[in-house]
mmCIF file of C-alpha atoms in Angstrom:
data_model
loop_
_atom_site.group_PDB
_atom_site.id
_atom_site.type_symbol
_atom_site.label_atom_id
_atom_site.label_comp_id
_atom_site.label_asym_id
_atom_site.label_seq_id
_atom_site.Cartn_x
_atom_site.Cartn_y
_atom_site.Cartn_z
ATOM 1 C CA UNK A 2 -0.030 -0.147 -0.248
ATOM 2 C CA UNK A 3 2.917 2.290 0.667
ATOM 3 C CA UNK A 4 4.483 1.520 -2.403
ATOM 4 C CA UNK A 5 1.244 2.499 -4.225
ATOM 5 C CA UNK A 6 1.036 5.787 -2.315
ATOM 6 C CA UNK A 7 4.490 6.544 -3.393
ATOM 7 C CA UNK A 8 3.913 5.951 -7.023
ATOM 8 C CA UNK A 9 0.421 7.803 -6.963
ATOM 9 C CA UNK A 10 2.586 10.777 -5.329
ATOM 10 C CA UNK A 11 4.904 10.960 -8.323
ATOM 11 C CA UNK A 12 2.422 10.424 -11.066
ATOM 12 C CA UNK A 13 -0.240 12.967 -9.580
ATOM 13 C CA UNK A 14 1.770 16.185 -10.071
ATOM 14 C CA UNK A 15 2.085 15.174 -13.972
ATOM 15 C CA UNK A 16 -1.520 14.500 -14.435
ATOM 16 C CA UNK A 17 -2.766 17.576 -12.276
ATOM 17 C CA UNK A 18 -0.733 19.840 -14.254
ATOM 18 C CA UNK A 19 -1.666 18.438 -17.456
ATOM 19 C CA UNK A 20 -5.219 18.706 -16.594
ATOM 20 C CA UNK A 21 -4.635 22.306 -15.323
ATOM 21 C CA UNK A 22 -3.489 23.049 -18.662
ATOM 22 C CA UNK A 23 -6.361 21.435 -20.450
ATOM 23 C CA UNK A 24 -8.854 23.491 -18.061
ATOM 24 C CA UNK A 25 -6.957 26.571 -19.021
ATOM 25 C CA UNK A 26 -8.168 25.893 -22.888
ATOM 26 C CA UNK A 27 -11.524 24.492 -21.962
ATOM 27 C CA UNK A 28 -12.766 27.831 -19.924
ATOM 28 C CA UNK A 29 -10.757 30.018 -22.001
ATOM 29 C CA UNK A 30 -8.527 31.525 -19.481
ATOM 30 C CA UNK A 31 -5.572 31.924 -21.681
ATOM 31 C CA UNK A 32 -5.656 32.274 -25.195
ATOM 32 C CA UNK A 33 -3.948 30.036 -28.103
ATOM 33 C CA UNK A 34 -1.726 33.161 -28.825
ATOM 34 C CA UNK A 35 -0.446 33.184 -25.183
ATOM 35 C CA UNK A 36 0.001 29.374 -25.148
ATOM 36 C CA UNK A 37 2.050 30.030 -28.359
ATOM 37 C CA UNK A 38 4.150 32.310 -26.627
ATOM 38 C CA UNK A 39 4.686 30.135 -23.660
ATOM 39 C CA UNK A 40 5.472 27.366 -26.045
ATOM 40 C CA UNK A 41 8.395 29.333 -27.517
ATOM 41 C CA UNK A 42 9.508 30.369 -24.077
ATOM 42 C CA UNK A 43 9.731 26.522 -22.954
ATOM 43 C CA UNK A 44 11.306 25.571 -26.184
ATOM 44 C CA UNK A 45 13.827 28.399 -26.757
ATOM 45 C CA UNK A 46 14.853 29.337 -23.448
ATOM 46 C CA UNK A 47 13.826 26.973 -20.610
ATOM 47 C CA UNK A 48 14.537 23.638 -22.263
ATOM 48 C CA UNK A 49 18.102 24.610 -23.492
ATOM 49 C CA UNK A 50 18.803 26.057 -20.218
ATOM 50 C CA UNK A 51 18.193 22.363 -18.761
ATOM 51 C CA UNK A 52 20.013 20.628 -21.709
ATOM 52 C CA UNK A 53 22.976 23.275 -21.347
ATOM 53 C CA UNK A 54 23.415 22.531 -17.545
ATOM 54 C CA UNK A 55 22.799 18.805 -17.839
ATOM 55 C CA UNK A 56 25.633 18.109 -20.708
ATOM 56 C CA UNK A 57 28.056 20.756 -18.500
ATOM 57 C CA UNK A 58 27.647 18.693 -15.606
ATOM 58 C CA UNK A 59 27.734 15.261 -17.384
ATOM 59 C CA UNK A 60 30.749 12.808 -16.715
ATOM 60 C CA UNK A 61 31.211 12.382 -20.464
ATOM 61 C CA UNK A 62 32.427 8.738 -21.471
ATOM 62 C CA UNK A 63 33.165 7.273 -24.971
ATOM 63 C CA UNK A 64 30.471 4.655 -24.484
ATOM 64 C CA UNK A 65 27.804 7.869 -24.927
ATOM 65 C CA UNK A 66 28.929 7.961 -28.532
ATOM 66 C CA UNK A 67 27.610 4.537 -29.144
ATOM 67 C CA UNK A 68 24.395 5.420 -27.294
ATOM 68 C CA UNK A 69 23.985 8.342 -29.533
ATOM 69 C CA UNK A 70 24.871 6.198 -32.781
ATOM 70 C CA UNK A 71 22.020 3.632 -31.918
ATOM 71 C CA UNK A 72 19.291 5.905 -30.878
ATOM 72 C CA UNK A 73 19.897 7.886 -34.396
ATOM 73 C CA UNK A 74 20.240 4.615 -36.296
ATOM 74 C CA UNK A 75 16.803 3.269 -34.385
ATOM 75 C CA UNK A 76 15.165 6.772 -35.512
ATOM 76 C CA UNK A 77 16.251 6.072 -38.887
ATOM 77 C CA UNK A 78 15.125 2.424 -38.619
ATOM 78 C CA UNK A 79 11.735 3.382 -37.766
ATOM 79 C CA UNK A 80 11.326 5.872 -40.466
ATOM 80 C CA UNK A 81 12.140 3.204 -42.827
ATOM 81 C CA UNK A 82 9.643 0.645 -41.259
ATOM 82 C CA UNK A 83 6.909 3.430 -41.391
ATOM 83 C CA UNK A 84 7.511 3.826 -45.103
ATOM 84 C CA UNK A 85 7.725 -0.041 -45.457
ATOM 85 C CA UNK A 86 4.639 -0.543 -43.819
ATOM 86 C CA UNK A 87 2.581 2.201 -45.525
ATOM 87 C CA UNK A 88 3.409 0.798 -48.912
ATOM 88 C CA UNK A 89 2.461 -2.631 -47.922
ATOM 89 C CA UNK A 90 -0.612 -1.981 -46.200
ATOM 90 C CA UNK A 91 -1.600 0.812 -48.620
ATOM 91 C CA UNK A 92 -1.930 3.493 -45.851
ATOM 92 C CA UNK A 93 -2.867 6.914 -47.531
ATOM 93 C CA UNK A 94 -1.663 9.044 -44.585
ATOM 94 C CA UNK A 95 1.571 10.815 -45.987
ATOM 95 C CA UNK A 96 2.511 11.553 -42.366
ATOM 96 C CA UNK A 97 2.357 8.003 -41.100
ATOM 97 C CA UNK A 98 6.214 7.253 -41.364
ATOM 98 C CA UNK A 99 7.057 10.612 -39.485
ATOM 99 C CA UNK A 100 4.286 9.618 -36.820
ATOM 100 C CA UNK A 101 6.266 5.857 -36.627
ATOM 101 C CA UNK A 102 9.422 7.497 -35.579
ATOM 102 C CA UNK A 103 10.872 10.362 -33.209
ATOM 103 C CA UNK A 104 9.835 11.157 -29.686
ATOM 104 C CA UNK A 105 8.580 14.089 -27.933
ATOM 105 C CA UNK A 106 11.721 14.417 -25.818
ATOM 106 C CA UNK A 107 11.427 18.150 -25.174
ATOM 107 C CA UNK A 108 8.189 18.866 -24.220
ATOM 108 C CA UNK A 109 7.327 15.425 -22.360
ATOM 109 C CA UNK A 110 10.400 13.212 -21.870
ATOM 110 C CA UNK A 111 12.174 15.962 -20.026
ATOM 111 C CA UNK A 112 9.139 16.592 -17.883
ATOM 112 C CA UNK A 113 8.210 13.120 -17.146
ATOM 113 C CA UNK A 114 11.508 11.928 -16.255
ATOM 114 C CA UNK A 115 12.299 15.009 -14.175
ATOM 115 C CA UNK A 116 9.059 15.075 -12.411
ATOM 116 C CA UNK A 117 9.465 11.526 -11.144
ATOM 117 C CA UNK A 118 13.191 11.159 -10.571
ATOM 118 C CA UNK A 119 14.251 14.746 -10.000
ATOM 119 C CA UNK A 120 15.739 17.487 -12.187
ATOM 120 C CA UNK A 121 19.441 16.163 -11.070
ATOM 121 C CA UNK A 122 18.720 12.791 -13.069
ATOM 122 C CA UNK A 123 17.760 14.708 -16.102
ATOM 123 C CA UNK A 124 21.419 14.052 -17.471
ATOM 124 C CA UNK A 125 20.412 10.351 -17.883
ATOM 125 C CA UNK A 126 17.616 10.818 -20.361
ATOM 126 C CA UNK A 127 19.724 13.610 -22.096
ATOM 127 C CA UNK A 128 22.392 11.130 -22.933
ATOM 128 C CA UNK A 129 19.835 8.712 -24.315
ATOM 129 C CA UNK A 130 18.171 11.851 -26.361
ATOM 130 C CA UNK A 131 21.431 13.141 -27.928
ATOM 131 C CA UNK A 132 21.269 11.354 -31.126
ATOM 132 C CA UNK A 133 17.512 11.651 -31.091
ATOM 133 C CA UNK A 134 17.971 15.579 -31.308
ATOM 134 C CA UNK A 135 20.302 15.437 -34.061
ATOM 135 C CA UNK A 136 17.672 13.232 -35.969
ATOM 136 C CA UNK A 137 14.940 15.489 -35.263
ATOM 137 C CA UNK A 138 16.753 18.765 -36.021
ATOM 138 C CA UNK A 139 18.191 17.555 -39.231
ATOM 139 C CA UNK A 140 16.777 14.463 -41.361
ATOM 140 C CA UNK A 141 13.178 14.504 -39.628
ATOM 141 C CA UNK A 142 13.088 18.418 -40.137
ATOM 142 C CA UNK A 143 14.301 18.010 -43.588
ATOM 143 C CA UNK A 144 11.358 15.611 -44.656
ATOM 144 C CA UNK A 145 8.815 18.020 -43.210
ATOM 145 C CA UNK A 146 10.316 20.826 -44.943
ATOM 146 C CA UNK A 147 10.333 19.088 -48.184
ATOM 147 C CA UNK A 148 6.981 17.721 -47.856
ATOM 148 C CA UNK A 149 5.387 21.423 -46.990
ATOM 149 C CA UNK A 150 7.616 23.762 -49.172
ATOM 150 C CA UNK A 151 9.512 21.103 -51.316
ATOM 151 C CA UNK A 152 12.886 22.644 -49.685
ATOM 152 C CA UNK A 153 15.777 20.647 -50.759
ATOM 153 C CA UNK A 154 18.658 23.273 -50.513
ATOM 154 C CA UNK A 155 20.955 21.550 -48.292
ATOM 155 C CA UNK A 156 22.311 24.920 -47.081
ATOM 156 C CA UNK A 157 18.858 25.734 -45.608
ATOM 157 C CA UNK A 158 18.272 22.342 -44.225
ATOM 158 C CA UNK A 159 21.609 22.678 -42.700
ATOM 159 C CA UNK A 160 20.895 26.128 -41.425
ATOM 160 C CA UNK A 161 17.754 25.025 -39.740
ATOM 161 C CA UNK A 162 19.374 22.165 -37.659
ATOM 162 C CA UNK A 163 22.471 24.739 -36.482
ATOM 163 C CA UNK A 164 19.764 27.299 -35.322
ATOM 164 C CA UNK A 165 17.986 25.172 -33.315
ATOM 165 C CA UNK A 166 18.371 26.113 -29.589
ATOM 166 C CA UNK A 167 18.471 22.576 -28.007
ATOM 167 C CA UNK A 168 21.188 21.675 -30.575
ATOM 168 C CA UNK A 169 23.081 24.752 -29.679
ATOM 169 C CA UNK A 170 22.541 24.086 -26.060
ATOM 170 C CA UNK A 171 24.016 20.547 -26.115
ATOM 171 C CA UNK A 172 26.953 21.545 -28.142
ATOM 172 C CA UNK A 173 28.188 24.480 -25.871
ATOM 173 C CA UNK A 174 27.412 22.540 -22.894
ATOM 174 C CA UNK A 175 29.349 19.545 -24.121
ATOM 175 C CA UNK A 176 32.242 21.976 -25.319
ATOM 176 C CA UNK A 177 32.486 23.698 -22.249
ATOM 177 C CA UNK A 178 32.564 20.468 -20.162
ATOM 178 C CA UNK A 179 35.514 19.210 -22.300
ATOM 179 C CA UNK A 180 37.484 22.315 -21.892
ATOM 180 C CA UNK A 181 37.005 22.030 -18.074
ATOM 181 C CA UNK A 182 34.883 25.277 -17.498
ATOM 182 C CA UNK A 183 32.402 24.043 -15.525
ATOM 183 C CA UNK A 184 33.885 25.418 -12.081
ATOM 184 C CA UNK A 185 34.769 28.909 -13.539
ATOM 185 C CA UNK A 186 31.253 29.055 -14.955
ATOM 186 C CA UNK A 187 29.822 28.341 -11.649
ATOM 187 C CA UNK A 188 32.074 30.442 -9.084
ATOM 188 C CA UNK A 189 33.338 33.330 -11.401
ATOM 189 C CA UNK A 190 32.047 36.880 -10.965
ATOM 190 C CA UNK A 191 29.113 37.373 -13.050
ATOM 191 C CA UNK A 192 29.287 34.009 -14.858
ATOM 192 C CA UNK A 193 28.156 32.475 -11.491
ATOM 193 C CA UNK A 194 25.087 34.729 -11.619
ATOM 194 C CA UNK A 195 24.228 33.682 -15.358
ATOM 195 C CA UNK A 196 24.548 30.009 -14.301
ATOM 196 C CA UNK A 197 22.309 30.683 -11.506
ATOM 197 C CA UNK A 198 19.891 32.277 -13.897
ATOM 198 C CA UNK A 199 19.996 29.366 -16.096
ATOM 199 C CA UNK A 200 19.185 27.297 -13.157
ATOM 200 C CA UNK A 201 16.139 29.007 -12.380
ATOM 201 C CA UNK A 202 14.840 28.998 -15.908
ATOM 202 C CA UNK A 203 15.528 25.475 -15.825
ATOM 203 C CA UNK A 204 13.483 24.614 -13.035
ATOM 204 C CA UNK A 205 10.317 26.322 -14.719
ATOM 205 C CA UNK A 206 10.749 23.862 -17.550
ATOM 206 C CA UNK A 207 8.750 20.946 -16.259
ATOM 207 C CA UNK A 208 5.668 22.874 -14.782
ATOM 208 C CA UNK A 209 5.468 24.975 -17.914
ATOM 209 C CA UNK A 210 5.713 22.305 -20.227
ATOM 210 C CA UNK A 211 3.190 20.129 -18.805
ATOM 211 C CA UNK A 212 0.568 22.887 -18.653
ATOM 212 C CA UNK A 213 1.164 23.514 -22.361
ATOM 213 C CA UNK A 214 0.730 19.656 -23.141
ATOM 214 C CA UNK A 215 -2.549 19.516 -21.374
ATOM 215 C CA UNK A 216 -3.567 22.773 -23.112
ATOM 216 C CA UNK A 217 -2.926 21.385 -26.462
ATOM 217 C CA UNK A 218 -5.119 18.060 -25.731
ATOM 218 C CA UNK A 219 -7.886 17.644 -28.415
ATOM 219 C CA UNK A 220 -9.679 14.571 -29.841
ATOM 220 C CA UNK A 221 -12.096 14.504 -32.713
ATOM 221 C CA UNK A 222 -14.152 11.399 -33.245
ATOM 222 C CA UNK A 223 -13.560 11.301 -37.067
ATOM 223 C CA UNK A 224 -10.782 8.805 -38.068
ATOM 224 C CA UNK A 225 -10.216 7.189 -34.777
ATOM 225 C CA UNK A 226 -9.855 3.771 -36.213
ATOM 226 C CA UNK A 227 -6.570 4.977 -38.219
ATOM 227 C CA UNK A 228 -5.370 6.862 -35.219
ATOM 228 C CA UNK A 229 -5.463 4.087 -32.786
ATOM 229 C CA UNK A 230 -4.050 1.692 -35.445
ATOM 230 C CA UNK A 231 -1.116 3.968 -35.927
ATOM 231 C CA UNK A 232 -0.729 4.571 -32.059
ATOM 232 C CA UNK A 233 -0.980 0.574 -31.644
ATOM 233 C CA UNK A 234 1.620 -0.353 -34.217
ATOM 234 C CA UNK A 235 3.965 2.429 -32.805
ATOM 235 C CA UNK A 236 3.944 1.116 -29.546
ATOM 236 C CA UNK A 237 3.841 -2.316 -30.378
ATOM 237 C CA UNK A 238 7.166 -1.775 -32.256
ATOM 238 C CA UNK A 239 8.770 0.373 -29.693
ATOM 239 C CA UNK A 240 7.992 -1.089 -26.268
ATOM 240 C CA UNK A 241 9.728 -4.782 -27.045
ATOM 241 C CA UNK A 242 12.535 -2.644 -28.604
ATOM 242 C CA UNK A 243 13.046 -0.633 -25.423
ATOM 243 C CA UNK A 244 13.158 -3.749 -23.382
ATOM 244 C CA UNK A 245 15.610 -5.470 -25.923
ATOM 245 C CA UNK A 246 18.037 -2.468 -26.158
ATOM 246 C CA UNK A 247 18.199 -2.126 -22.441
ATOM 247 C CA UNK A 248 19.034 -5.612 -21.964
ATOM 248 C CA UNK A 249 21.538 -6.384 -24.683
ATOM 249 C CA UNK A 250 22.949 -3.065 -25.567
ATOM 250 C CA UNK A 251 23.098 -0.715 -22.496
ATOM 251 C CA UNK A 252 23.229 -3.407 -19.595
ATOM 252 C CA UNK A 253 25.167 -6.089 -21.298
ATOM 253 C CA UNK A 254 27.486 -4.318 -24.012
ATOM 254 C CA UNK A 255 28.026 -0.931 -22.336
ATOM 255 C CA UNK A 256 27.550 -1.925 -18.821
ATOM 256 C CA UNK A 257 25.167 1.285 -18.174
ATOM 257 C CA UNK A 258 23.245 0.979 -15.234
ATOM 258 C CA UNK A 259 19.303 1.288 -14.400
ATOM 259 C CA UNK A 260 19.093 5.093 -14.551
ATOM 260 C CA UNK A 261 20.340 4.972 -18.252
ATOM 261 C CA UNK A 262 18.047 2.159 -18.907
ATOM 262 C CA UNK A 263 14.914 3.917 -17.434
ATOM 263 C CA UNK A 264 15.950 7.007 -19.624
ATOM 264 C CA UNK A 265 15.785 4.950 -22.629
ATOM 265 C CA UNK A 266 12.404 3.119 -21.699
ATOM 266 C CA UNK A 267 10.933 6.666 -20.965
ATOM 267 C CA UNK A 268 12.226 8.051 -24.376
ATOM 268 C CA UNK A 269 10.587 4.995 -26.510
ATOM 269 C CA UNK A 270 7.452 5.171 -25.059
ATOM 270 C CA UNK A 271 7.027 8.678 -25.838
ATOM 271 C CA UNK A 272 4.600 10.069 -28.518
ATOM 272 C CA UNK A 273 5.754 11.384 -31.787
ATOM 273 C CA UNK A 274 7.245 14.986 -32.133
ATOM 274 C CA UNK A 275 4.828 17.824 -31.313
ATOM 275 C CA UNK A 276 6.347 19.938 -33.953
ATOM 276 C CA UNK A 277 4.791 18.074 -36.857
ATOM 277 C CA UNK A 278 1.546 19.993 -37.077
ATOM 278 C CA UNK A 279 3.745 23.201 -36.928
ATOM 279 C CA UNK A 280 5.388 22.129 -40.319
ATOM 280 C CA UNK A 281 2.310 21.031 -42.151
ATOM 281 C CA UNK A 282 0.270 22.995 -44.879
ATOM 282 C CA UNK A 283 -2.520 25.106 -43.575
ATOM 283 C CA UNK A 284 -4.972 23.829 -45.989
ATOM 284 C CA UNK A 285 -4.414 20.399 -45.167
ATOM 285 C CA UNK A 286 -7.231 19.988 -42.689
ATOM 286 C CA UNK A 287 -7.797 16.237 -42.822
ATOM 287 C CA UNK A 288 -4.361 15.218 -42.277
ATOM 288 C CA UNK A 289 -3.853 17.838 -39.578
ATOM 289 C CA UNK A 290 -6.760 16.423 -37.705
ATOM 290 C CA UNK A 291 -5.286 12.838 -38.201
ATOM 291 C CA UNK A 292 -1.818 13.938 -36.781
ATOM 292 C CA UNK A 293 -3.162 15.874 -34.001
ATOM 293 C CA UNK A 294 -5.431 12.807 -32.797
ATOM 294 C CA UNK A 295 -2.484 10.636 -32.915
ATOM 295 C CA UNK A 296 -0.333 12.951 -30.741
ATOM 296 C CA UNK A 297 -3.179 13.333 -28.303
ATOM 297 C CA UNK A 298 -3.862 9.521 -28.198
ATOM 298 C CA UNK A 299 -0.333 8.471 -28.160
ATOM 299 C CA UNK A 300 0.267 11.018 -25.355
ATOM 300 C CA UNK A 301 -2.304 9.495 -23.030
ATOM 301 C CA UNK A 302 -1.032 5.830 -23.844
ATOM 302 C CA UNK A 303 2.651 7.025 -23.058
ATOM 303 C CA UNK A 304 1.613 8.591 -19.746
ATOM 304 C CA UNK A 305 -0.430 5.114 -19.077
ATOM 305 C CA UNK A 306 2.562 3.144 -19.840
ATOM 306 C CA UNK A 307 4.816 5.228 -17.926
ATOM 307 C CA UNK A 308 2.789 5.282 -14.893
ATOM 308 C CA UNK A 309 3.005 1.432 -14.994
ATOM 309 C CA UNK A 310 6.614 1.523 -15.373
ATOM 310 C CA UNK A 311 7.239 3.971 -12.571
ATOM 311 C CA UNK A 312 4.989 1.637 -10.154
ATOM 312 C CA UNK A 313 7.936 -1.051 -10.801
ATOM 313 C CA UNK A 314 10.799 1.371 -11.103
ATOM 314 C CA UNK A 315 9.775 4.180 -8.489
ATOM 315 C CA UNK A 316 13.550 5.318 -7.925
ATOM 316 C CA UNK A 317 16.868 5.266 -9.994
ATOM 317 C CA UNK A 318 18.706 2.973 -7.509
#
């Protein structure tokens, strides 16, 4: 009974913040325009602050490069599997392959992991997410831009990758870590104040993002059969892969312990990236409805699976 109460206390803040966001939209307490501004703040300021600090303070190991390569390869594999499945089953939704791959690491993964295991543990899932972020901000975003605008200019695609705030934060954090600048940044005049500010910004990431996620919850009854089928296919592929990679790759091959395995499992049960609707053609109403429904249903499914996982893994010890 005590174990159940502990799990409930870990999950409840996540649910309550999401419900708060949903109620804010339901009763029109804040506008869509305001939420877009908050989302910009979360993705361009708060989340990069967390990622920068995580990689600055992380004990970097060569084995993390293998993790990065495998997660990147997994994302590419899932995209290819999505394309193959769409062709074999004659799925007419052009965004189906993109909904099979990628994970909402920034807007949900960091929040779930940080709320449940503490902000000091973000570094574990950040290592898992490194290869994923490179996949999202380059090949994934490139496909989205090609589908919407037929953009095929390599320089423009590369510029979108380089300008992505999460990527810049990760690269800067790793670079300063390798240069041994951590202590100077935290204790030096002015620099220490800047780091303290980043810490404050990072702490607002979780509640801000969860409220935004809740605000975005929308479900339309039209086409739910395709939506449920997409989510079921994705989860049926990724949950076994998460368990397999944890056992054979992280544990047996690299010797990385439970914290990293919890990070990988959390990552692989997340819904597809929430940026997909942002890069769709405005006039494509039918496909936009399908994509938004998949994101909503998959988010609910992800929360349910994560709650079960948390019940069996309440700590990282």
